[in-house]
């Protein structure tokens, strides 16, 4: 168990002051809906009535998965390394959206089998991919802790550079299989309720993926902690995101959670320290039917529902302007008194 991530609960007294400030704006109470709760949450995280975003950054963690060799993905394993190169070149969806919305971008190799080039990549490789968890643990306990530390250190570095809002993304062929197994293990569900088409499996492919995962969960059956499940069936990039989320909450950094795989990391982080979710903004509900169930388990209210199933952190960046809007109304909207607007009658 990782004990170094001390996380403070958000201050409810400050929440009341923030709600009071929001309610004095020139609008009917509650009429900005989820934007109001966002403004309140970020104010609590930053411990101020005037929250602001500094140096927003997207960190994408990449790693390969041994389970990919069991044919559970529509894409071959070498796509992980090819996509890392695409990130470096600025050509992926997440790059395009980061440029559009002004987020810095970083790609971290936590366990890619064979990089095409090391240039432009943060090299933090734990191993050349996990083992297939069909009949072995994906990683050792030590490797799991090492990957968690990679994520924590990248967040610590971003904090040193002034970031107070971080989004996390992932790249790893077959990582939806890993996320499904983590979800099944941590929530005690049948894995068939947690598995989806990933990057686009057909019916036959989905059937095969489900059968492989059922066999794997049969092998790993037992009562385990979230961190043990992470080592048994997880990926290095998922473990890195767990560490990143815990470190971000420890440092009072706003966390933007992307899709199904990032939400699986959020689930593990929340079972290690339940307070971590107070620092999370769940950006969207993805096309994977299991993602909706996972968000319900996390008691999360996602901002968007766009049928996304790309990963990379793309959905988190798409939700970012809503976060900006939540803070801009809090800062710039007039109050009833300053605008000379009459309030509603009692």
CSV table of C-alpha atoms in Angstrom, one decimal:
chain,number,residue,atom,x,y,z
A,1,UNK,CA,0.0,0.0,0.0
A,2,UNK,CA,1.2,3.5,-0.9
A,3,UNK,CA,1.0,5.7,2.2
A,4,UNK,CA,3.0,8.7,0.9
A,5,UNK,CA,0.0,10.3,-0.9
A,6,UNK,CA,-1.6,12.4,1.9
A,7,UNK,CA,-4.8,14.0,0.6
A,8,UNK,CA,-6.8,16.6,2.4
A,9,UNK,CA,-10.6,16.6,2.2
A,10,UNK,CA,-12.0,19.7,0.6
A,11,UNK,CA,-13.2,22.5,3.0
A,12,UNK,CA,-17.0,22.6,3.2
A,13,UNK,CA,-16.9,26.0,4.9
A,14,UNK,CA,-15.2,27.4,1.8
A,15,UNK,CA,-17.8,25.7,-0.4
A,16,UNK,CA,-20.5,27.7,1.4
A,17,UNK,CA,-18.6,31.0,0.7
A,18,UNK,CA,-18.2,30.0,-3.0
A,19,UNK,CA,-21.9,29.1,-3.4
A,20,UNK,CA,-22.8,32.4,-1.8
A,21,UNK,CA,-20.6,34.2,-4.3
A,22,UNK,CA,-22.1,32.2,-7.2
A,23,UNK,CA,-25.7,32.9,-6.0
A,24,UNK,CA,-25.1,36.7,-6.0
A,25,UNK,CA,-24.3,36.6,-9.8
A,26,UNK,CA,-26.9,38.1,-12.1
A,27,UNK,CA,-28.8,34.9,-12.8
A,28,UNK,CA,-31.4,32.7,-11.2
A,29,UNK,CA,-29.9,30.5,-8.5
A,30,UNK,CA,-28.5,27.2,-9.9
A,31,UNK,CA,-29.2,28.2,-13.5
A,32,UNK,CA,-25.7,27.5,-14.7
A,33,UNK,CA,-26.1,23.9,-13.5
A,34,UNK,CA,-23.0,21.8,-13.6
A,35,UNK,CA,-20.8,24.9,-14.2
A,36,UNK,CA,-21.6,26.1,-10.8
A,37,UNK,CA,-20.5,22.9,-9.1
A,38,UNK,CA,-17.3,23.0,-11.2
A,39,UNK,CA,-16.5,26.5,-10.1
A,40,UNK,CA,-17.2,25.6,-6.5
A,41,UNK,CA,-15.1,22.4,-6.7
A,42,UNK,CA,-12.1,24.2,-8.2
A,43,UNK,CA,-12.3,27.0,-5.7
A,44,UNK,CA,-12.2,24.4,-2.9
A,45,UNK,CA,-9.3,22.6,-4.5
A,46,UNK,CA,-7.3,25.9,-4.9
A,47,UNK,CA,-8.6,27.2,-1.5
A,48,UNK,CA,-9.7,30.5,-2.8
A,49,UNK,CA,-12.8,32.4,-3.9
A,50,UNK,CA,-10.9,33.4,-7.1
A,51,UNK,CA,-9.7,30.2,-8.6
A,52,UNK,CA,-7.7,30.4,-11.9
A,53,UNK,CA,-6.0,27.9,-14.2
A,54,UNK,CA,-2.2,28.1,-14.6
A,55,UNK,CA,-0.1,26.1,-17.1
A,56,UNK,CA,-2.7,23.5,-17.9
A,57,UNK,CA,-1.1,20.3,-19.2
A,58,UNK,CA,-1.9,17.0,-20.8
A,59,UNK,CA,0.3,14.1,-19.8
A,60,UNK,CA,-0.1,10.9,-21.9
A,61,UNK,CA,1.4,7.7,-20.5
A,62,UNK,CA,2.2,4.9,-23.0
A,63,UNK,CA,2.9,1.2,-22.5
A,64,UNK,CA,2.5,-2.2,-24.2
A,65,UNK,CA,0.4,-5.1,-22.9
A,66,UNK,CA,1.2,-8.8,-23.0
A,67,UNK,CA,-2.5,-9.6,-23.3
A,68,UNK,CA,-2.4,-8.0,-26.8
A,69,UNK,CA,-0.7,-11.2,-28.0
A,70,UNK,CA,-4.0,-13.1,-27.2
A,71,UNK,CA,-5.7,-11.1,-30.0
A,72,UNK,CA,-8.0,-9.0,-27.9
A,73,UNK,CA,-7.5,-5.8,-29.9
A,74,UNK,CA,-8.5,-4.8,-33.4
A,75,UNK,CA,-5.0,-3.3,-33.9
A,76,UNK,CA,-1.6,-4.9,-33.8
A,77,UNK,CA,0.8,-4.2,-30.9
A,78,UNK,CA,3.3,-2.2,-32.9
A,79,UNK,CA,0.6,0.6,-33.2
A,80,UNK,CA,1.5,1.7,-29.6
A,81,UNK,CA,5.1,2.7,-30.6
A,82,UNK,CA,3.8,4.2,-33.9
A,83,UNK,CA,1.2,6.3,-32.0
A,84,UNK,CA,3.9,7.5,-29.6
A,85,UNK,CA,5.8,8.8,-32.6
A,86,UNK,CA,2.6,10.4,-33.9
A,87,UNK,CA,2.2,12.2,-30.5
A,88,UNK,CA,5.8,13.4,-30.7
A,89,UNK,CA,5.1,14.7,-34.3
A,90,UNK,CA,1.9,16.5,-33.0
A,91,UNK,CA,-0.4,14.5,-35.3
A,92,UNK,CA,-2.8,12.7,-32.9
A,93,UNK,CA,-6.3,13.9,-32.0
A,94,UNK,CA,-5.2,14.8,-28.5
A,95,UNK,CA,-2.3,17.0,-29.9
A,96,UNK,CA,-4.7,18.9,-32.2
A,97,UNK,CA,-7.1,19.6,-29.3
A,98,UNK,CA,-4.3,20.6,-27.0
A,99,UNK,CA,-3.1,23.1,-29.5
A,100,UNK,CA,-6.6,24.4,-30.0
A,101,UNK,CA,-7.2,24.9,-26.3
A,102,UNK,CA,-3.7,25.9,-25.2
A,103,UNK,CA,-2.7,22.9,-23.1
A,104,UNK,CA,1.0,21.9,-22.9
A,105,UNK,CA,1.6,18.3,-23.9
A,106,UNK,CA,3.9,15.5,-22.7
A,107,UNK,CA,4.3,11.9,-23.8
A,108,UNK,CA,5.8,9.4,-21.3
A,109,UNK,CA,7.1,6.0,-22.1
A,110,UNK,CA,6.3,3.7,-19.1
A,111,UNK,CA,6.7,0.5,-21.0
A,112,UNK,CA,6.5,0.6,-24.8
A,113,UNK,CA,8.0,-2.5,-26.3
A,114,UNK,CA,10.1,-0.8,-29.0
A,115,UNK,CA,10.1,3.0,-29.5
A,116,UNK,CA,10.7,4.2,-33.0
A,117,UNK,CA,12.7,7.2,-31.7
A,118,UNK,CA,13.5,8.4,-28.2
A,119,UNK,CA,13.4,12.1,-29.2
A,120,UNK,CA,10.6,14.1,-27.6
A,121,UNK,CA,9.6,11.3,-25.3
A,122,UNK,CA,9.9,11.3,-21.5
A,123,UNK,CA,11.7,7.9,-21.0
A,124,UNK,CA,10.5,6.2,-17.8
A,125,UNK,CA,10.3,2.6,-19.0
A,126,UNK,CA,9.6,0.0,-16.3
A,127,UNK,CA,9.9,-2.9,-18.8
A,128,UNK,CA,9.1,-3.6,-22.4
A,129,UNK,CA,5.5,-4.1,-21.8
A,130,UNK,CA,3.6,-6.2,-19.2
A,131,UNK,CA,3.3,-10.0,-19.3
A,132,UNK,CA,0.1,-11.5,-20.6
A,133,UNK,CA,-2.2,-11.7,-17.6
A,134,UNK,CA,-4.0,-14.7,-19.1
A,135,UNK,CA,-1.9,-17.1,-16.9
A,136,UNK,CA,0.5,-14.8,-15.0
A,137,UNK,CA,0.6,-11.5,-13.1
A,138,UNK,CA,0.9,-8.6,-15.6
A,139,UNK,CA,3.7,-7.1,-13.5
A,140,UNK,CA,5.5,-7.7,-10.2
A,141,UNK,CA,4.6,-5.7,-7.1
A,142,UNK,CA,7.9,-3.8,-7.4
A,143,UNK,CA,7.2,-3.0,-11.1
A,144,UNK,CA,3.7,-1.7,-10.1
A,145,UNK,CA,5.2,0.6,-7.4
A,146,UNK,CA,7.8,1.8,-9.9
A,147,UNK,CA,5.1,2.7,-12.5
A,148,UNK,CA,3.0,4.4,-9.8
A,149,UNK,CA,6.1,6.4,-8.9
A,150,UNK,CA,6.7,7.4,-12.6
A,151,UNK,CA,3.2,9.0,-12.7
A,152,UNK,CA,3.8,10.7,-9.4
A,153,UNK,CA,7.1,12.1,-10.5
A,154,UNK,CA,5.8,13.5,-13.8
A,155,UNK,CA,3.1,15.3,-11.8
A,156,UNK,CA,5.6,16.6,-9.3
A,157,UNK,CA,7.6,18.0,-12.2
A,158,UNK,CA,4.5,19.6,-13.8
A,159,UNK,CA,3.8,21.2,-10.4
A,160,UNK,CA,7.3,22.6,-10.2
A,161,UNK,CA,6.7,24.1,-13.6
A,162,UNK,CA,3.6,25.9,-12.3
A,163,UNK,CA,0.7,23.6,-13.5
A,164,UNK,CA,-2.4,23.6,-11.3
A,165,UNK,CA,-4.6,21.6,-13.7
A,166,UNK,CA,-3.6,18.4,-15.3
A,167,UNK,CA,-5.3,16.1,-17.7
A,168,UNK,CA,-4.1,12.5,-18.2
A,169,UNK,CA,-4.3,10.3,-21.2
A,170,UNK,CA,-3.0,6.9,-22.3
A,171,UNK,CA,-1.8,4.8,-25.2
A,172,UNK,CA,-1.4,1.1,-25.2
A,173,UNK,CA,-2.9,-1.5,-27.6
A,174,UNK,CA,-5.2,-3.8,-25.6
A,175,UNK,CA,-5.5,-1.5,-22.6
A,176,UNK,CA,-9.3,-1.6,-22.7
A,177,UNK,CA,-8.9,-5.4,-21.8
A,178,UNK,CA,-6.7,-4.4,-18.9
A,179,UNK,CA,-9.2,-1.7,-17.8
A,180,UNK,CA,-12.1,-4.2,-18.0
A,181,UNK,CA,-10.2,-6.7,-15.8
A,182,UNK,CA,-9.3,-4.0,-13.3
A,183,UNK,CA,-13.0,-2.9,-13.1
A,184,UNK,CA,-14.2,-6.5,-12.7
A,185,UNK,CA,-11.7,-7.2,-10.0
A,186,UNK,CA,-12.1,-4.0,-8.0
A,187,UNK,CA,-15.9,-3.9,-8.2
A,188,UNK,CA,-16.5,-7.7,-7.9
A,189,UNK,CA,-18.3,-7.8,-11.3
A,190,UNK,CA,-18.4,-10.5,-14.0
A,191,UNK,CA,-15.8,-9.4,-16.6
A,192,UNK,CA,-18.4,-9.9,-19.3
A,193,UNK,CA,-20.2,-6.8,-17.9
A,194,UNK,CA,-17.0,-4.8,-18.1
A,195,UNK,CA,-15.7,-5.6,-21.6
A,196,UNK,CA,-16.4,-3.6,-24.7
A,197,UNK,CA,-15.3,-3.3,-28.4
A,198,UNK,CA,-12.3,-1.1,-27.6
A,199,UNK,CA,-10.9,0.4,-30.8
A,200,UNK,CA,-13.6,-1.3,-32.8
A,201,UNK,CA,-13.8,-5.1,-32.5
A,202,UNK,CA,-16.6,-6.8,-34.5
A,203,UNK,CA,-19.0,-9.3,-32.8
A,204,UNK,CA,-16.6,-12.2,-33.2
A,205,UNK,CA,-13.7,-10.2,-31.9
A,206,UNK,CA,-15.7,-9.1,-28.9
A,207,UNK,CA,-16.7,-12.7,-28.2
A,208,UNK,CA,-13.0,-13.7,-28.3
A,209,UNK,CA,-11.9,-10.8,-26.1
A,210,UNK,CA,-14.7,-11.7,-23.5
A,211,UNK,CA,-13.6,-15.4,-23.5
A,212,UNK,CA,-9.9,-14.5,-23.0
A,213,UNK,CA,-10.8,-12.1,-20.1
A,214,UNK,CA,-13.1,-14.7,-18.5
A,215,UNK,CA,-10.3,-17.2,-18.6
A,216,UNK,CA,-7.8,-14.7,-17.2
A,217,UNK,CA,-10.2,-13.8,-14.3
A,218,UNK,CA,-10.7,-17.5,-13.6
A,219,UNK,CA,-6.9,-17.7,-13.2
A,220,UNK,CA,-6.7,-14.7,-10.9
A,221,UNK,CA,-9.8,-15.3,-8.8
A,222,UNK,CA,-9.6,-14.3,-5.2
A,223,UNK,CA,-10.0,-11.3,-2.8
A,224,UNK,CA,-7.4,-8.7,-3.6
A,225,UNK,CA,-6.8,-5.0,-2.9
A,226,UNK,CA,-7.1,-2.5,-5.8
A,227,UNK,CA,-3.3,-2.2,-5.9
A,228,UNK,CA,-3.0,-6.0,-6.1
A,229,UNK,CA,-5.5,-6.1,-9.0
A,230,UNK,CA,-3.5,-3.4,-10.7
A,231,UNK,CA,-0.4,-5.5,-10.6
A,232,UNK,CA,-2.2,-8.7,-11.6
A,233,UNK,CA,-4.1,-7.4,-14.6
A,234,UNK,CA,-3.1,-3.8,-15.1
A,235,UNK,CA,-0.8,-1.9,-17.4
A,236,UNK,CA,2.2,0.2,-16.7
A,237,UNK,CA,0.5,3.3,-18.2
A,238,UNK,CA,-2.6,2.6,-16.0
A,239,UNK,CA,-0.4,2.3,-12.9
A,240,UNK,CA,1.4,5.5,-13.8
A,241,UNK,CA,-2.0,7.3,-14.1
A,242,UNK,CA,-2.9,6.0,-10.6
A,243,UNK,CA,0.2,7.5,-9.2
A,244,UNK,CA,-0.3,10.7,-11.2
A,245,UNK,CA,-3.8,11.1,-9.8
A,246,UNK,CA,-2.8,10.5,-6.2
A,247,UNK,CA,0.1,12.9,-6.4
A,248,UNK,CA,-2.0,15.5,-8.1
A,249,UNK,CA,-4.6,15.4,-5.3
A,250,UNK,CA,-1.8,15.5,-2.7
A,251,UNK,CA,-0.6,18.7,-4.4
A,252,UNK,CA,-4.2,20.2,-4.7
A,253,UNK,CA,-4.0,20.0,-8.5
A,254,UNK,CA,-7.3,19.8,-10.5
A,255,UNK,CA,-7.5,16.4,-12.3
A,256,UNK,CA,-9.3,16.0,-15.6
A,257,UNK,CA,-10.3,12.3,-16.1
A,258,UNK,CA,-10.7,11.1,-19.6
A,259,UNK,CA,-12.4,7.9,-20.8
A,260,UNK,CA,-12.8,4.2,-19.8
A,261,UNK,CA,-9.1,3.5,-19.2
A,262,UNK,CA,-8.4,6.7,-17.2
A,263,UNK,CA,-11.6,6.0,-15.2
A,264,UNK,CA,-10.3,2.5,-14.4
A,265,UNK,CA,-7.1,4.2,-13.1
A,266,UNK,CA,-9.4,6.6,-11.1
A,267,UNK,CA,-11.2,3.6,-9.6
A,268,UNK,CA,-7.9,2.1,-8.4
A,269,UNK,CA,-6.7,5.5,-7.0
A,270,UNK,CA,-10.1,6.0,-5.2
A,271,UNK,CA,-9.8,2.6,-3.5
A,272,UNK,CA,-6.2,3.4,-2.4
A,273,UNK,CA,-7.4,6.8,-1.1
A,274,UNK,CA,-11.2,7.7,-1.4
A,275,UNK,CA,-10.5,11.5,-1.0
A,276,UNK,CA,-8.8,11.5,-4.5
A,277,UNK,CA,-12.1,11.8,-6.3
A,278,UNK,CA,-12.8,15.2,-4.7
A,279,UNK,CA,-10.0,16.5,-6.9
A,280,UNK,CA,-11.3,14.9,-10.1
A,281,UNK,CA,-13.5,16.3,-12.9
A,282,UNK,CA,-14.9,13.4,-15.0
A,283,UNK,CA,-14.9,14.8,-18.5
A,284,UNK,CA,-17.1,12.4,-20.5
A,285,UNK,CA,-19.0,9.2,-20.7
A,286,UNK,CA,-17.5,7.1,-23.5
A,287,UNK,CA,-19.1,4.7,-26.0
A,288,UNK,CA,-18.0,1.7,-24.0
A,289,UNK,CA,-21.1,0.5,-22.1
A,290,UNK,CA,-19.0,-0.4,-19.2
A,291,UNK,CA,-17.7,3.2,-18.8
A,292,UNK,CA,-21.2,4.3,-17.8
A,293,UNK,CA,-21.3,1.6,-15.1
A,294,UNK,CA,-17.8,2.5,-13.9
A,295,UNK,CA,-18.7,6.2,-13.7
A,296,UNK,CA,-21.8,5.2,-11.6
A,297,UNK,CA,-19.5,3.2,-9.2
A,298,UNK,CA,-17.4,6.4,-8.9
A,299,UNK,CA,-20.5,8.5,-8.3
A,300,UNK,CA,-19.3,10.7,-11.2
A,301,UNK,CA,-21.3,13.1,-13.2
A,302,UNK,CA,-19.5,13.4,-16.6
A,303,UNK,CA,-19.5,16.7,-18.4
A,304,UNK,CA,-19.9,15.4,-22.0
A,305,UNK,CA,-21.5,12.4,-23.8
A,306,UNK,CA,-20.1,12.4,-27.3
A,307,UNK,CA,-19.8,8.6,-27.9
A,308,UNK,CA,-16.0,9.0,-27.9
A,309,UNK,CA,-13.9,5.8,-27.8
A,310,UNK,CA,-10.5,7.1,-28.7
A,311,UNK,CA,-8.7,7.5,-25.4
A,312,UNK,CA,-5.4,9.4,-25.5
A,313,UNK,CA,-7.0,12.0,-23.2
A,314,UNK,CA,-8.9,13.4,-26.1
A,315,UNK,CA,-12.2,13.7,-24.2
A,316,UNK,CA,-10.5,15.5,-21.3
A,317,UNK,CA,-9.2,18.2,-23.6
A,318,UNK,CA,-12.6,18.6,-25.2
A,319,UNK,CA,-14.1,19.3,-21.8
A,320,UNK,CA,-11.4,21.7,-20.8
A,321,UNK,CA,-13.2,24.8,-22.2
A,322,UNK,CA,-16.2,24.1,-20.0
A,323,UNK,CA,-13.8,24.2,-17.0
A,324,UNK,CA,-12.5,27.5,-18.3
A,325,UNK,CA,-16.1,28.8,-18.6
A,326,UNK,CA,-16.9,27.8,-15.0
A,327,UNK,CA,-14.0,29.9,-13.7
A,328,UNK,CA,-14.6,32.9,-16.1
A,329,UNK,CA,-18.3,33.3,-15.0
A,330,UNK,CA,-17.2,33.2,-11.4
A,331,UNK,CA,-14.5,35.9,-12.0
A,332,UNK,CA,-16.2,38.2,-14.5
A,333,UNK,CA,-20.0,38.0,-14.2
A,334,UNK,CA,-21.6,40.9,-12.4
A,335,UNK,CA,-23.3,40.6,-9.1
A,336,UNK,CA,-26.9,41.8,-8.7
A,337,UNK,CA,-25.6,44.8,-6.6
A,338,UNK,CA,-22.7,45.8,-9.0
A,339,UNK,CA,-25.0,45.6,-12.0
A,340,UNK,CA,-28.0,47.3,-10.4
A,341,UNK,CA,-30.2,44.3,-11.2
A,342,UNK,CA,-33.2,43.6,-9.0
A,343,UNK,CA,-33.3,40.1,-7.4
A,344,UNK,CA,-36.2,37.7,-7.6
A,345,UNK,CA,-39.1,38.5,-5.2
A,346,UNK,CA,-39.2,36.5,-1.9
